[in-house]
PDB file of N, CA and C in Angstrom:
ATOM      1  N   MET A   1      -4.949  11.677  28.719  1.00 74.00           N
ATOM      2  CA  MET A   1      -6.006  11.448  27.770  1.00 74.00           C
ATOM      3  C   MET A   1      -6.439  12.730  27.117  1.00 74.00           C
ATOM      4  N   ALA A   2      -6.344  13.816  27.685  1.00 84.00           N
ATOM      5  CA  ALA A   2      -6.636  15.132  27.096  1.00 84.00           C
ATOM      6  C   ALA A   2      -5.714  15.417  25.894  1.00 84.00           C
ATOM      7  N   PHE A   3      -4.502  15.078  26.051  1.00 81.00           N
ATOM      8  CA  PHE A   3      -3.432  15.202  25.107  1.00 81.00           C
ATOM      9  C   PHE A   3      -3.945  14.409  23.773  1.00 81.00           C
ATOM     10  N   PHE A   4      -4.239  13.132  24.066  1.00 81.00           N
ATOM     11  CA  PHE A   4      -4.667  12.330  23.003  1.00 81.00           C
ATOM     12  C   PHE A   4      -5.876  12.776  22.239  1.00 81.00           C
ATOM     13  N   LYS A   5      -6.915  13.280  23.024  1.00 83.00           N
ATOM     14  CA  LYS A   5      -8.098  13.832  22.468  1.00 83.00           C
ATOM     15  C   LYS A   5      -7.897  15.098  21.712  1.00 83.00           C
ATOM     16  N   ARG A   6      -6.939  15.983  22.195  1.00 87.00           N
ATOM     17  CA  ARG A   6      -6.578  17.222  21.490  1.00 87.00           C
ATOM     18  C   ARG A   6      -5.832  16.913  20.269  1.00 87.00           C
ATOM     19  N   ILE A   7      -4.931  16.087  20.249  1.00 89.00           N
ATOM     20  CA  ILE A   7      -4.116  15.858  19.120  1.00 89.00           C
ATOM     21  C   ILE A   7      -4.626  15.030  18.033  1.00 89.00           C
ATOM     22  N   LEU A   8      -5.363  13.927  18.499  1.00 89.00           N
ATOM     23  CA  LEU A   8      -5.917  12.985  17.396  1.00 89.00           C
ATOM     24  C   LEU A   8      -7.444  13.046  17.285  1.00 89.00           C
ATOM     25  N   VAL A   9      -8.140  12.989  18.324  1.00 92.00           N
ATOM     26  CA  VAL A   9      -9.595  12.825  18.216  1.00 92.00           C
ATOM     27  C   VAL A   9     -10.225  14.095  17.728  1.00 92.00           C
ATOM     28  N   GLN A  10      -9.993  15.143  18.162  1.00 94.00           N
ATOM     29  CA  GLN A  10     -10.589  16.434  17.757  1.00 94.00           C
ATOM     30  C   GLN A  10     -10.372  16.710  16.333  1.00 94.00           C
ATOM     31  N   PRO A  11      -9.064  16.632  15.803  1.00 94.00           N
ATOM     32  CA  PRO A  11      -8.904  16.901  14.370  1.00 94.00           C
ATOM     33  C   PRO A  11      -9.447  15.910  13.532  1.00 94.00           C
ATOM     34  N   TYR A  12      -9.597  14.653  13.931  1.00 96.00           N
ATOM     35  CA  TYR A  12     -10.254  13.667  13.138  1.00 96.00           C
ATOM     36  C   TYR A  12     -11.718  13.947  13.116  1.00 96.00           C
ATOM     37  N   MET A  13     -12.430  14.346  14.234  1.00 96.00           N
ATOM     38  CA  MET A  13     -13.839  14.681  14.199  1.00 96.00           C
ATOM     39  C   MET A  13     -14.031  15.928  13.324  1.00 96.00           C
ATOM     40  N   ARG A  14     -13.233  16.846  13.312  1.00 97.00           N
ATOM     41  CA  ARG A  14     -13.341  18.015  12.435  1.00 97.00           C
ATOM     42  C   ARG A  14     -13.208  17.553  11.042  1.00 97.00           C
ATOM     43  N   ALA A  15     -12.366  16.684  10.684  1.00 97.00           N
ATOM     44  CA  ALA A  15     -12.264  16.260   9.345  1.00 97.00           C
ATOM     45  C   ALA A  15     -13.542  15.506   8.891  1.00 97.00           C
ATOM     46  N   LEU A  16     -14.104  14.668   9.815  1.00 96.00           N
ATOM     47  CA  LEU A  16     -15.331  13.969   9.535  1.00 96.00           C
ATOM     48  C   LEU A  16     -16.542  14.986   9.218  1.00 96.00           C
ATOM     49  N   ASP A  17     -16.527  16.042   9.996  1.00 97.00           N
ATOM     50  CA  ASP A  17     -17.579  17.000   9.805  1.00 97.00           C
ATOM     51  C   ASP A  17     -17.376  17.786   8.480  1.00 97.00           C
ATOM     52  N   LYS A  18     -16.122  18.160   8.217  1.00 98.00           N
ATOM     53  CA  LYS A  18     -15.969  18.920   6.927  1.00 98.00           C
ATOM     54  C   LYS A  18     -15.898  18.108   5.588  1.00 98.00           C
ATOM     55  N   HIS A  19     -15.250  16.857   5.719  1.00 97.00           N
ATOM     56  CA  HIS A  19     -15.066  16.051   4.545  1.00 97.00           C
ATOM     57  C   HIS A  19     -15.408  14.628   4.961  1.00 97.00           C
ATOM     58  N   PRO A  20     -16.602  14.228   5.238  1.00 96.00           N
ATOM     59  CA  PRO A  20     -16.897  12.950   5.698  1.00 96.00           C
ATOM     60  C   PRO A  20     -16.556  11.735   4.804  1.00 96.00           C
ATOM     61  N   ILE A  21     -16.707  11.911   3.629  1.00 97.00           N
ATOM     62  CA  ILE A  21     -16.488  10.704   2.752  1.00 97.00           C
ATOM     63  C   ILE A  21     -14.951  10.511   2.590  1.00 97.00           C
ATOM     64  N   ILE A  22     -14.301  11.509   2.230  1.00 97.00           N
ATOM     65  CA  ILE A  22     -12.794  11.347   2.090  1.00 97.00           C
ATOM     66  C   ILE A  22     -12.089  10.891   3.353  1.00 97.00           C
ATOM     67  N   THR A  23     -12.594  11.444   4.483  1.00 97.00           N
ATOM     68  CA  THR A  23     -12.019  11.042   5.741  1.00 97.00           C
ATOM     69  C   THR A  23     -12.159   9.600   6.021  1.00 97.00           C
ATOM     70  N   LYS A  24     -13.485   9.121   5.800  1.00 97.00           N
ATOM     71  CA  LYS A  24     -13.741   7.700   5.900  1.00 97.00           C
ATOM     72  C   LYS A  24     -13.008   6.838   4.943  1.00 97.00           C
ATOM     73  N   MET A  25     -12.788   7.344   3.729  1.00 98.00           N
ATOM     74  CA  MET A  25     -11.935   6.538   2.796  1.00 98.00           C
ATOM     75  C   MET A  25     -10.551   6.334   3.278  1.00 98.00           C
ATOM     76  N   PHE A  26      -9.946   7.443   3.735  1.00 98.00           N
ATOM     77  CA  PHE A  26      -8.650   7.311   4.231  1.00 98.00           C
ATOM     78  C   PHE A  26      -8.526   6.351   5.581  1.00 98.00           C
ATOM     79  N   THR A  27      -9.726   6.453   6.326  1.00 98.00           N
ATOM     80  CA  THR A  27      -9.632   5.639   7.630  1.00 98.00           C
ATOM     81  C   THR A  27      -9.750   4.207   7.244  1.00 98.00           C
ATOM     82  N   VAL A  28     -10.716   3.937   6.400  1.00 98.00           N
ATOM     83  CA  VAL A  28     -10.896   2.475   5.977  1.00 98.00           C
ATOM     84  C   VAL A  28      -9.602   1.960   5.336  1.00 98.00           C
ATOM     85  N   SER A  29      -9.076   2.731   4.413  1.00 98.00           N
ATOM     86  CA  SER A  29      -7.807   2.327   3.719  1.00 98.00           C
ATOM     87  C   SER A  29      -6.727   1.977   4.740  1.00 98.00           C
ATOM     88  N   THR A  30      -6.523   2.929   5.657  1.00 98.00           N
ATOM     89  CA  THR A  30      -5.415   2.773   6.693  1.00 98.00           C
ATOM     90  C   THR A  30      -5.662   1.518   7.518  1.00 98.00           C
ATOM     91  N   LEU A  31      -6.912   1.263   8.015  1.00 98.00           N
ATOM     92  CA  LEU A  31      -7.246   0.136   8.721  1.00 98.00           C
ATOM     93  C   LEU A  31      -7.106  -1.245   7.958  1.00 98.00           C
ATOM     94  N   MET A  32      -7.426  -1.167   6.670  1.00 98.00           N
ATOM     95  CA  MET A  32      -7.286  -2.397   5.931  1.00 98.00           C
ATOM     96  C   MET A  32      -5.887  -2.701   5.668  1.00 98.00           C
ATOM     97  N   ALA A  33      -5.026  -1.724   5.275  1.00 98.00           N
ATOM     98  CA  ALA A  33      -3.568  -1.906   5.127  1.00 98.00           C
ATOM     99  C   ALA A  33      -2.993  -2.325   6.394  1.00 98.00           C
ATOM    100  N   THR A  34      -3.337  -1.828   7.500  1.00 98.00           N
ATOM    101  CA  THR A  34      -2.692  -2.239   8.851  1.00 98.00           C
ATOM    102  C   THR A  34      -3.053  -3.640   9.119  1.00 98.00           C
ATOM    103  N   GLY A  35      -4.328  -4.028   8.930  1.00 98.00           N
ATOM    104  CA  GLY A  35      -4.728  -5.347   9.086  1.00 98.00           C
ATOM    105  C   GLY A  35      -3.960  -6.359   8.254  1.00 98.00           C
ATOM    106  N   ASP A  36      -3.737  -5.932   6.946  1.00 98.00           N
ATOM    107  CA  ASP A  36      -2.994  -6.908   6.111  1.00 98.00           C
ATOM    108  C   ASP A  36      -1.531  -7.037   6.538  1.00 98.00           C
ATOM    109  N   VAL A  37      -0.938  -6.001   7.003  1.00 98.00           N
ATOM    110  CA  VAL A  37       0.384  -6.080   7.534  1.00 98.00           C
ATOM    111  C   VAL A  37       0.491  -7.065   8.718  1.00 98.00           C
ATOM    112  N   ILE A  38      -0.489  -6.959   9.584  1.00 98.00           N
ATOM    113  CA  ILE A  38      -0.573  -7.782  10.831  1.00 98.00           C
ATOM    114  C   ILE A  38      -0.818  -9.183  10.288  1.00 98.00           C
ATOM    115  N   ALA A  39      -1.661  -9.344   9.379  1.00 97.00           N
ATOM    116  CA  ALA A  39      -1.960 -10.763   8.845  1.00 97.00           C
ATOM    117  C   ALA A  39      -0.629 -11.376   8.289  1.00 97.00           C
ATOM    118  N   GLN A  40       0.059 -10.536   7.527  1.00 97.00           N
ATOM    119  CA  GLN A  40       1.277 -11.046   6.881  1.00 97.00           C
ATOM    120  C   GLN A  40       2.311 -11.426   7.924  1.00 97.00           C
ATOM    121  N   LYS A  41       2.437 -10.613   9.037  1.00 95.00           N
ATOM    122  CA  LYS A  41       3.415 -10.916  10.028  1.00 95.00           C
ATOM    123  C   LYS A  41       3.020 -12.117  10.834  1.00 95.00           C
ATOM    124  N   VAL A  42       1.694 -12.500  11.023  1.00 96.00           N
ATOM    125  CA  VAL A  42       1.352 -13.728  11.622  1.00 96.00           C
ATOM    126  C   VAL A  42       1.614 -14.871  10.670  1.00 96.00           C
ATOM    127  N   GLU A  43       1.328 -14.663   9.461  1.00 95.00           N
ATOM    128  CA  GLU A  43       1.733 -15.699   8.472  1.00 95.00           C
ATOM    129  C   GLU A  43       3.209 -16.068   8.356  1.00 95.00           C
ATOM    130  N   GLU A  44       4.038 -14.931   8.546  1.00 94.00           N
ATOM    131  CA  GLU A  44       5.438 -15.060   8.406  1.00 94.00           C
ATOM    132  C   GLU A  44       5.955 -15.928   9.655  1.00 94.00           C
ATOM    133  N   ARG A  45       5.494 -15.563  10.815  1.00 93.00           N
ATOM    134  CA  ARG A  45       5.866 -16.287  12.034  1.00 93.00           C
ATOM    135  C   ARG A  45       5.367 -17.805  11.928  1.00 93.00           C
ATOM    136  N   LYS A  46       4.162 -18.071  11.426  1.00 91.00           N
ATOM    137  CA  LYS A  46       3.673 -19.404  11.228  1.00 91.00           C
ATOM    138  C   LYS A  46       4.577 -20.219  10.319  1.00 91.00           C
ATOM    139  N   GLN A  47       4.894 -19.603   9.287  1.00 91.00           N
ATOM    140  CA  GLN A  47       5.838 -20.354   8.276  1.00 91.00           C
ATOM    141  C   GLN A  47       7.224 -20.440   8.730  1.00 91.00           C
ATOM    142  N   ALA A  48       7.673 -19.552   9.604  1.00 89.00           N
ATOM    143  CA  ALA A  48       9.043 -19.539  10.180  1.00 89.00           C
ATOM    144  C   ALA A  48       9.172 -20.819  11.011  1.00 89.00           C
ATOM    145  N   LYS A  49       8.061 -21.055  11.863  1.00 89.00           N
ATOM    146  CA  LYS A  49       7.979 -22.206  12.675  1.00 89.00           C
ATOM    147  C   LYS A  49       8.087 -23.488  11.940  1.00 89.00           C
ATOM    148  N   GLU A  50       7.498 -23.583  10.745  1.00 89.00           N
ATOM    149  CA  GLU A  50       7.445 -24.631   9.893  1.00 89.00           C
ATOM    150  C   GLU A  50       8.753 -24.739   8.993  1.00 89.00           C
ATOM    151  N   GLY A  51       9.659 -23.885   9.298  1.00 89.00           N
ATOM    152  CA  GLY A  51      10.968 -23.825   8.481  1.00 89.00           C
ATOM    153  C   GLY A  51      10.844 -23.357   7.089  1.00 89.00           C
ATOM    154  N   GLN A  52       9.728 -22.568   6.782  1.00 90.00           N
ATOM    155  CA  GLN A  52       9.550 -22.076   5.442  1.00 90.00           C
ATOM    156  C   GLN A  52       9.951 -20.586   5.474  1.00 90.00           C
ATOM    157  N   LEU A  53      10.248 -20.084   4.262  1.00 88.00           N
ATOM    158  CA  LEU A  53      10.581 -18.709   4.135  1.00 88.00           C
ATOM    159  C   LEU A  53       9.332 -17.976   3.724  1.00 88.00           C
ATOM    160  N   TYR A  54       8.984 -16.866   4.336  1.00 87.00           N
ATOM    161  CA  TYR A  54       7.903 -16.029   3.926  1.00 87.00           C
ATOM    162  C   TYR A  54       8.421 -14.593   3.639  1.00 87.00           C
ATOM    163  N   THR A  55       7.923 -14.083   2.446  1.00 91.00           N
ATOM    164  CA  THR A  55       8.380 -12.653   2.160  1.00 91.00           C
ATOM    165  C   THR A  55       7.181 -11.781   2.201  1.00 91.00           C
ATOM    166  N   TYR A  56       7.326 -10.656   2.919  1.00 95.00           N
ATOM    167  CA  TYR A  56       6.263  -9.724   2.969  1.00 95.00           C
ATOM    168  C   TYR A  56       5.981  -9.208   1.535  1.00 95.00           C
ATOM    169  N   ASP A  57       4.650  -9.027   1.227  1.00 97.00           N
ATOM    170  CA  ASP A  57       4.230  -8.641  -0.083  1.00 97.00           C
ATOM    171  C   ASP A  57       3.625  -7.258  -0.004  1.00 97.00           C
ATOM    172  N   PRO A  58       4.463  -6.200  -0.267  1.00 97.00           N
ATOM    173  CA  PRO A  58       3.744  -4.849  -0.157  1.00 97.00           C
ATOM    174  C   PRO A  58       2.720  -4.574  -1.266  1.00 97.00           C
ATOM    175  N   LYS A  59       2.716  -5.229  -2.398  1.00 98.00           N
ATOM    176  CA  LYS A  59       1.724  -5.031  -3.380  1.00 98.00           C
ATOM    177  C   LYS A  59       0.366  -5.511  -2.909  1.00 98.00           C
ATOM    178  N   ARG A  60       0.363  -6.646  -2.058  1.00 98.00           N
ATOM    179  CA  ARG A  60      -0.909  -7.077  -1.493  1.00 98.00           C
ATOM    180  C   ARG A  60      -1.394  -6.050  -0.530  1.00 98.00           C
ATOM    181  N   THR A  61      -0.499  -5.443   0.378  1.00 98.00           N
ATOM    182  CA  THR A  61      -1.119  -4.405   1.231  1.00 98.00           C
ATOM    183  C   THR A  61      -1.568  -3.249   0.552  1.00 98.00           C
ATOM    184  N   MET A  62      -0.871  -2.825  -0.555  1.00 98.00           N
ATOM    185  CA  MET A  62      -1.428  -1.692  -1.450  1.00 98.00           C
ATOM    186  C   MET A  62      -2.763  -2.004  -1.982  1.00 98.00           C
ATOM    187  N   ARG A  63      -2.939  -3.341  -2.442  1.00 98.00           N
ATOM    188  CA  ARG A  63      -4.210  -3.734  -2.921  1.00 98.00           C
ATOM    189  C   ARG A  63      -5.402  -3.571  -1.825  1.00 98.00           C
ATOM    190  N   PHE A  64      -5.093  -3.935  -0.621  1.00 98.00           N
ATOM    191  CA  PHE A  64      -6.026  -3.834   0.386  1.00 98.00           C
ATOM    192  C   PHE A  64      -6.324  -2.407   0.723  1.00 98.00           C
ATOM    193  N   ALA A  65      -5.317  -1.631   0.702  1.00 98.00           N
ATOM    194  CA  ALA A  65      -5.450  -0.149   0.915  1.00 98.00           C
ATOM    195  C   ALA A  65      -6.360   0.387  -0.182  1.00 98.00           C
ATOM    196  N   ALA A  66      -6.100   0.105  -1.379  1.00 98.00           N
ATOM    197  CA  ALA A  66      -6.871   0.586  -2.536  1.00 98.00           C
ATOM    198  C   ALA A  66      -8.229   0.142  -2.455  1.00 98.00           C
ATOM    199  N   VAL A  67      -8.661  -1.100  -2.024  1.00 98.00           N
ATOM    200  CA  VAL A  67      -9.932  -1.545  -1.896  1.00 98.00           C
ATOM    201  C   VAL A  67     -10.657  -0.768  -0.834  1.00 98.00           C
ATOM    202  N   GLY A  68      -9.947  -0.549   0.323  1.00 98.00           N
ATOM    203  CA  GLY A  68     -10.453   0.319   1.380  1.00 98.00           C
ATOM    204  C   GLY A  68     -10.868   1.698   0.918  1.00 98.00           C
ATOM    205  N   PHE A  69      -9.981   2.247   0.136  1.00 98.00           N
ATOM    206  CA  PHE A  69     -10.082   3.705  -0.197  1.00 98.00           C
ATOM    207  C   PHE A  69     -11.146   3.851  -1.299  1.00 98.00           C
ATOM    208  N   PHE A  70     -11.106   3.013  -2.304  1.00 98.00           N
ATOM    209  CA  PHE A  70     -12.001   3.205  -3.437  1.00 98.00           C
ATOM    210  C   PHE A  70     -13.345   2.473  -3.406  1.00 98.00           C
ATOM    211  N   TYR A  71     -13.427   1.442  -2.629  1.00 98.00           N
ATOM    212  CA  TYR A  71     -14.695   0.733  -2.515  1.00 98.00           C
ATOM    213  C   TYR A  71     -15.237   0.713  -1.099  1.00 98.00           C
ATOM    214  N   SER A  72     -14.642   0.126  -0.073  1.00 97.00           N
ATOM    215  CA  SER A  72     -15.106  -0.123   1.316  1.00 97.00           C
ATOM    216  C   SER A  72     -15.471   1.276   1.922  1.00 97.00           C
ATOM    217  N   GLY A  73     -14.612   2.207   1.863  1.00 97.00           N
ATOM    218  CA  GLY A  73     -14.872   3.489   2.498  1.00 97.00           C
ATOM    219  C   GLY A  73     -16.150   4.123   2.035  1.00 97.00           C
ATOM    220  N   PRO A  74     -16.312   4.366   0.681  1.00 97.00           N
ATOM    221  CA  PRO A  74     -17.515   4.928   0.166  1.00 97.00           C
ATOM    222  C   PRO A  74     -18.796   4.047   0.435  1.00 97.00           C
ATOM    223  N   ALA A  75     -18.629   2.787   0.228  1.00 97.00           N
ATOM    224  CA  ALA A  75     -19.729   1.804   0.519  1.00 97.00           C
ATOM    225  C   ALA A  75     -20.151   1.909   1.864  1.00 97.00           C
ATOM    226  N   LEU A  76     -19.288   1.818   2.817  1.00 95.00           N
ATOM    227  CA  LEU A  76     -19.659   1.860   4.259  1.00 95.00           C
ATOM    228  C   LEU A  76     -20.266   3.255   4.622  1.00 95.00           C
ATOM    229  N   HIS A  77     -19.778   4.324   3.919  1.00 96.00           N
ATOM    230  CA  HIS A  77     -20.348   5.661   4.250  1.00 96.00           C
ATOM    231  C   HIS A  77     -21.868   5.638   3.844  1.00 96.00           C
ATOM    232  N   ALA A  78     -22.074   4.973   2.685  1.00 97.00           N
ATOM    233  CA  ALA A  78     -23.481   4.990   2.122  1.00 97.00           C
ATOM    234  C   ALA A  78     -24.355   4.065   2.991  1.00 97.00           C
ATOM    235  N   TRP A  79     -23.805   2.969   3.383  1.00 97.00           N
ATOM    236  CA  TRP A  79     -24.516   1.928   4.258  1.00 97.00           C
ATOM    237  C   TRP A  79     -24.984   2.544   5.627  1.00 97.00           C
ATOM    238  N   PHE A  80     -24.045   3.278   6.180  1.00 95.00           N
ATOM    239  CA  PHE A  80     -24.401   3.839   7.482  1.00 95.00           C
ATOM    240  C   PHE A  80     -25.404   5.040   7.452  1.00 95.00           C
ATOM    241  N   LYS A  81     -25.363   5.642   6.293  1.00 96.00           N
ATOM    242  CA  LYS A  81     -26.464   6.721   5.865  1.00 96.00           C
ATOM    243  C   LYS A  81     -27.801   6.019   5.850  1.00 96.00           C
ATOM    244  N   VAL A  82     -27.787   4.843   5.221  1.00 96.00           N
ATOM    245  CA  VAL A  82     -29.078   4.088   5.043  1.00 96.00           C
ATOM    246  C   VAL A  82     -29.569   3.748   6.396  1.00 96.00           C
ATOM    247  N   LEU A  83     -28.641   3.219   7.293  1.00 96.00           N
ATOM    248  CA  LEU A  83     -28.988   2.752   8.647  1.00 96.00           C
ATOM    249  C   LEU A  83     -29.566   3.940   9.436  1.00 96.00           C
ATOM    250  N   GLU A  84     -28.988   5.141   9.205  1.00 96.00           N
ATOM    251  CA  GLU A  84     -29.394   6.250   9.990  1.00 96.00           C
ATOM    252  C   GLU A  84     -30.694   6.746   9.526  1.00 96.00           C
ATOM    253  N   ARG A  85     -30.976   6.579   8.279  1.00 97.00           N
ATOM    254  CA  ARG A  85     -32.401   6.937   7.748  1.00 97.00           C
ATOM    255  C   ARG A  85     -33.462   6.057   8.379  1.00 97.00           C
ATOM    256  N   PHE A  86     -33.177   4.717   8.371  1.00 96.00           N
ATOM    257  CA  PHE A  86     -34.222   3.838   8.892  1.00 96.00           C
ATOM    258  C   PHE A  86     -34.269   3.912  10.417  1.00 96.00           C
ATOM    259  N   PHE A  87     -33.122   4.155  11.106  1.00 97.00           N
ATOM    260  CA  PHE A  87     -33.061   4.123  12.587  1.00 97.00           C
ATOM    261  C   PHE A  87     -32.387   5.464  13.062  1.00 97.00           C
ATOM    262  N   PRO A  88     -32.967   6.580  12.967  1.00 97.00           N
ATOM    263  CA  PRO A  88     -32.417   7.872  13.385  1.00 97.00           C
ATOM    264  C   PRO A  88     -32.191   7.952  14.869  1.00 97.00           C
ATOM    265  N   GLY A  89     -31.041   8.604  15.242  1.00 95.00           N
ATOM    266  CA  GLY A  89     -30.727   8.797  16.665  1.00 95.00           C
ATOM    267  C   GLY A  89     -29.669   7.850  17.162  1.00 95.00           C
ATOM    268  N   SER A  90     -29.398   8.036  18.432  1.00 93.00           N
ATOM    269  CA  SER A  90     -28.237   7.253  19.000  1.00 93.00           C
ATOM    270  C   SER A  90     -28.589   6.733  20.351  1.00 93.00           C
ATOM    271  N   SER A  91     -29.876   6.536  20.609  1.00 96.00           N
ATOM    272  CA  SER A  91     -30.248   5.878  21.895  1.00 96.00           C
ATOM    273  C   SER A  91     -29.730   4.534  21.927  1.00 96.00           C
ATOM    274  N   PRO A  92     -29.589   3.949  23.201  1.00 96.00           N
ATOM    275  CA  PRO A  92     -29.185   2.556  23.342  1.00 96.00           C
ATOM    276  C   PRO A  92     -29.953   1.580  22.453  1.00 96.00           C
ATOM    277  N   SER A  93     -31.218   1.772  22.445  1.00 96.00           N
ATOM    278  CA  SER A  93     -32.146   0.754  21.759  1.00 96.00           C
ATOM    279  C   SER A  93     -31.993   0.978  20.217  1.00 96.00           C
ATOM    280  N   THR A  94     -31.815   2.182  19.711  1.00 96.00           N
ATOM    281  CA  THR A  94     -31.499   2.420  18.312  1.00 96.00           C
ATOM    282  C   THR A  94     -30.181   1.922  17.948  1.00 96.00           C
ATOM    283  N   LEU A  95     -29.229   2.085  18.763  1.00 95.00           N
ATOM    284  CA  LEU A  95     -27.850   1.491  18.442  1.00 95.00           C
ATOM    285  C   LEU A  95     -27.966  -0.032  18.307  1.00 95.00           C
ATOM    286  N   VAL A  96     -28.671  -0.660  19.225  1.00 95.00           N
ATOM    287  CA  VAL A  96     -28.756  -2.123  19.035  1.00 95.00           C
ATOM    288  C   VAL A  96     -29.516  -2.435  17.816  1.00 95.00           C
ATOM    289  N   LYS A  97     -30.563  -1.808  17.416  1.00 96.00           N
ATOM    290  CA  LYS A  97     -31.196  -2.046  16.110  1.00 96.00           C
ATOM    291  C   LYS A  97     -30.209  -1.884  14.930  1.00 96.00           C
ATOM    292  N   LYS A  98     -29.384  -0.843  14.933  1.00 96.00           N
ATOM    293  CA  LYS A  98     -28.395  -0.654  13.880  1.00 96.00           C
ATOM    294  C   LYS A  98     -27.492  -1.733  13.853  1.00 96.00           C
ATOM    295  N   ILE A  99     -26.930  -2.225  14.908  1.00 95.00           N
ATOM    296  CA  ILE A  99     -25.941  -3.250  15.095  1.00 95.00           C
ATOM    297  C   ILE A  99     -26.552  -4.511  14.543  1.00 95.00           C
ATOM    298  N   VAL A 100     -27.729  -4.928  14.947  1.00 96.00           N
ATOM    299  CA  VAL A 100     -28.414  -6.144  14.581  1.00 96.00           C
ATOM    300  C   VAL A 100     -28.614  -6.149  13.004  1.00 96.00           C
ATOM    301  N   VAL A 101     -29.208  -5.026  12.502  1.00 96.00           N
ATOM    302  CA  VAL A 101     -29.345  -4.969  11.025  1.00 96.00           C
ATOM    303  C   VAL A 101     -28.027  -5.100  10.261  1.00 96.00           C
ATOM    304  N   ASP A 102     -26.995  -4.253  10.801  1.00 95.00           N
ATOM    305  CA  ASP A 102     -25.753  -4.409  10.138  1.00 95.00           C
ATOM    306  C   ASP A 102     -25.096  -5.741  10.077  1.00 95.00           C
ATOM    307  N   GLN A 103     -25.248  -6.478  11.208  1.00 95.00           N
ATOM    308  CA  GLN A 103     -24.583  -7.823  11.297  1.00 95.00           C
ATOM    309  C   GLN A 103     -25.333  -8.818  10.523  1.00 95.00           C
ATOM    310  N   PHE A 104     -26.630  -8.691  10.289  1.00 94.00           N
ATOM    311  CA  PHE A 104     -27.424  -9.764   9.674  1.00 94.00           C
ATOM    312  C   PHE A 104     -27.801  -9.417   8.242  1.00 94.00           C
ATOM    313  N   ILE A 105     -27.389  -8.351   7.682  1.00 88.00           N
ATOM    314  CA  ILE A 105     -27.733  -8.022   6.271  1.00 88.00           C
ATOM    315  C   ILE A 105     -26.415  -8.115   5.451  1.00 88.00           C
TER     316      ILE A 105
END
């Protein structure tokens, strides 16, 4: 676990401290692209069972990555800043409030 923390977590946390928006843009972009690849693999398997051919669409994955990078990453950064302004801190009750507001707005 110490290796994982030293190699991945600490550099990521330093990047968040130094360049929060760009780090979040890359993070969201990577997560959205990865999610799309997984979704396409699921669709491929589903269609293969039905005897249909499915071709992976890399342009679709790139579109997801672009939306994550240029829209979702910056928007989520701003949104969590707003939540922090209204609910400062990280106590358990504050975290619950942030989660509730985030999920219902």
